[in-house]
Tab-separated table of C-alpha atoms in Angstrom:
chain	number	residue	atom	x	y	z
Y	4	MET	CA	131.264	117.744	65.923
Y	5	ILE	CA	130.776	117.962	69.207
Y	6	ASP	CA	130.117	121.882	69.774
Y	7	ALA	CA	127.339	121.237	66.685
Y	8	ILE	CA	125.651	118.222	68.084
Y	9	MET	CA	125.597	120.304	71.857
Y	10	ASN	CA	124.450	122.577	69.129
Y	11	GLN	CA	121.393	120.422	68.059
Y	12	LEU	CA	120.970	119.329	71.614
Y	13	LYS	CA	119.863	122.974	73.144
Y	14	GLN	CA	117.490	123.620	70.446
Y	15	GLN	CA	115.874	120.244	70.432
Y	16	VAL	CA	115.296	121.075	74.555
Y	17	GLY	CA	116.782	123.699	75.298
Y	18	SER	CA	112.807	125.824	75.866
Y	19	GLU	CA	111.718	122.143	77.677
Y	20	LEU	CA	114.852	122.829	80.072
Y	21	GLN	CA	113.446	126.061	81.219
Y	22	GLN	CA	109.779	125.285	81.208
Y	23	LYS	CA	110.583	121.997	83.008
Y	24	GLU	CA	113.092	122.262	85.512
Y	25	GLN	CA	113.256	126.549	85.322
Y	26	VAL	CA	116.331	127.202	83.527
Y	27	ASN	CA	116.811	130.799	82.117
Y	28	ALA	CA	118.422	131.350	79.229
Y	29	SER	CA	121.129	132.805	80.540
Y	30	GLU	CA	122.189	129.021	82.418
Y	31	LEU	CA	122.027	126.904	78.999
Y	32	ASN	CA	125.456	127.621	77.533
Y	33	GLY	CA	127.053	126.684	81.553
Y	34	ILE	CA	124.703	123.342	80.951
Y	35	PHE	CA	125.454	122.517	77.506
Y	36	ASP	CA	129.795	122.988	79.220
Y	37	VAL	CA	129.290	121.206	81.343
Y	38	VAL	CA	127.324	118.491	79.167
Y	39	LYS	CA	129.732	118.197	76.113
Y	40	GLU	CA	132.974	118.154	79.112
Y	41	GLN	CA	131.768	115.479	81.056
Y	42	THR	CA	130.305	113.397	78.337
Y	43	ALA	CA	133.605	113.638	76.844
Y	44	GLU	CA	136.123	112.922	79.663
Y	45	LYS	CA	133.619	110.071	80.866
Y	46	VAL	CA	133.816	108.145	76.966
Y	47	GLY	CA	137.514	108.763	76.872
Y	48	GLU	CA	138.572	107.370	80.317
Y	49	ASN	CA	135.709	104.903	79.363
Y	50	MET	CA	137.899	104.139	76.358
Y	51	LEU	CA	140.894	104.003	77.683
Y	52	ASP	CA	139.433	101.528	80.363
Y	53	GLN	CA	137.780	99.257	78.639
Y	54	GLY	CA	138.355	99.917	75.325
Y	55	LEU	CA	135.459	100.499	73.015
Y	56	GLU	CA	132.807	97.029	73.427
Y	57	GLY	CA	130.478	99.828	76.278
Y	58	VAL	CA	131.086	102.914	73.637
Y	59	MET	CA	130.011	101.374	70.900
Y	60	SER	CA	127.590	99.541	72.582
Y	61	LEU	CA	126.110	102.971	73.926
Y	62	PHE	CA	126.037	104.712	71.502
Y	63	SER	CA	124.195	101.525	68.727
Y	64	ASN	CA	120.904	101.747	67.889
Y	65	ASN	CA	120.932	97.887	69.978
Y	66	ASP	CA	120.391	97.029	73.432
Y	67	ASN	CA	122.862	98.621	75.630
Y	68	ASN	CA	125.934	95.780	77.603
Y	69	LYS	CA	127.119	96.463	80.801
Y	70	LYS	CA	129.338	98.490	79.711
Y	71	ALA	CA	127.619	100.819	77.776
Y	72	ASP	CA	124.979	100.758	81.729
Y	73	SER	CA	128.639	101.997	83.578
Y	74	LEU	CA	129.566	104.190	81.005
Y	75	GLN	CA	125.646	105.794	80.517
Y	76	ALA	CA	125.250	105.614	84.125
Y	77	SER	CA	129.805	107.364	84.211
Y	78	ILE	CA	128.195	110.360	82.011
Y	79	THR	CA	125.172	110.791	83.754
Y	80	GLY	CA	126.527	111.710	87.250
Y	81	GLY	CA	129.829	113.092	85.562
Y	82	ILE	CA	126.507	115.333	84.621
Y	83	VAL	CA	125.104	115.760	87.673
Y	84	ASP	CA	127.524	116.835	90.000
Y	85	SER	CA	129.290	119.117	87.748
Y	86	LEU	CA	126.083	121.422	87.610
Y	87	GLN	CA	125.634	121.142	90.900
Y	88	LYS	CA	129.239	122.123	91.826
Y	89	LYS	CA	129.801	124.397	88.874
Y	90	LEU	CA	126.782	126.025	88.015
Y	91	GLY	CA	125.613	125.592	91.640
Y	92	PHE	CA	122.449	123.417	90.984
Y	93	SER	CA	120.263	121.675	93.579
Y	94	GLY	CA	120.668	118.059	93.314
Y	95	SER	CA	117.230	117.436	92.463
Y	96	LYS	CA	117.235	120.656	89.535
Y	97	ALA	CA	121.178	118.565	88.918
Y	98	THR	CA	118.842	115.293	88.151
Y	99	GLY	CA	115.973	116.348	86.629
Y	100	ILE	CA	118.375	118.751	83.916
Y	101	VAL	CA	120.252	115.563	83.096
Y	102	SER	CA	116.953	113.379	82.532
Y	103	ILE	CA	115.487	115.289	80.335
Y	104	ILE	CA	119.263	116.414	78.556
Y	105	MET	CA	120.481	112.304	78.630
Y	106	PRO	CA	117.606	110.620	76.032
Y	107	TYR	CA	117.728	113.414	73.135
Y	108	LEU	CA	121.786	113.004	73.700
Y	109	LEU	CA	122.307	109.176	73.347
Y	110	GLN	CA	120.345	109.905	70.342
Y	111	LEU	CA	122.629	112.305	68.190
Y	112	LEU	CA	125.275	110.031	69.268
Y	113	THR	CA	123.939	107.477	68.111
Y	114	ASP	CA	122.264	108.609	65.010
Y	115	LYS	CA	125.925	109.987	63.676
Y	116	ASN	CA	127.244	106.743	64.497
Y	117	ALA	CA	125.244	105.110	62.862
Y	118	GLU	CA	126.272	106.473	59.703
Y	119	THR	CA	128.750	104.396	59.600
Y	120	PRO	CA	129.250	100.280	59.759
Y	121	ASP	CA	128.628	99.034	63.396
Y	122	ASP	CA	132.052	98.075	63.922
Y	123	ASP	CA	133.856	101.249	63.124
Y	124	PRO	CA	134.610	103.708	65.858
Y	125	SER	CA	135.423	106.998	63.768
Y	126	PRO	CA	132.542	108.013	64.570
Y	127	ILE	CA	132.286	108.716	67.895
Y	128	LYS	CA	136.701	109.930	67.356
Y	129	ASP	CA	135.370	112.660	65.441
Y	130	ILE	CA	132.333	113.339	67.913
Y	131	LEU	CA	134.187	113.653	70.664
Y	132	GLY	CA	137.952	114.029	69.765
Y	133	GLY	CA	138.413	117.296	69.373
Y	134	SER	CA	137.007	118.137	72.687
Y	135	MET	CA	139.060	115.868	74.796
Y	136	GLY	CA	142.303	117.371	74.367
Y	137	SER	CA	145.140	114.349	76.042
Y	138	ILE	CA	143.093	111.919	75.742
Y	139	GLY	CA	141.982	112.286	71.815
Y	140	ASP	CA	145.432	111.486	71.265
Y	141	LYS	CA	145.730	108.594	73.169
Y	142	LEU	CA	142.735	107.970	71.522
Y	143	GLY	CA	144.661	108.568	68.630
Y	144	GLY	CA	146.402	104.109	68.658
Y	145	LEU	CA	142.661	102.902	69.553
Y	146	PHE	CA	141.545	103.384	66.255
């Protein structure tokens, strides 16, 4: 399911990234691979360390709690760092890319999570579980 969300995200912001951040078409797949990897990794780490509270808050239509704010900062920082290290983007370009992507990413994940009751984390597991490997396996016990 994360692949479908990444494809949707790419369709929504791909041209904006090309126009505003001068990203060329060949770089888009790498960018969205980093976004997918870092989102899954940071959400998984957060869930293992702090439980569901921050994740469920971040991917809800309610105001973020402190754990959600921390998770969002972790995802953002992870993506910026990986864009620099893996794709060689400057810090300002990586930050610009993330500032375009994050609102759309959060909304797509929130919309998917909103398909079930507020206390049902199964969409998050479905969205991120398949891409998280052993973290996904460990999360199985949390649901």
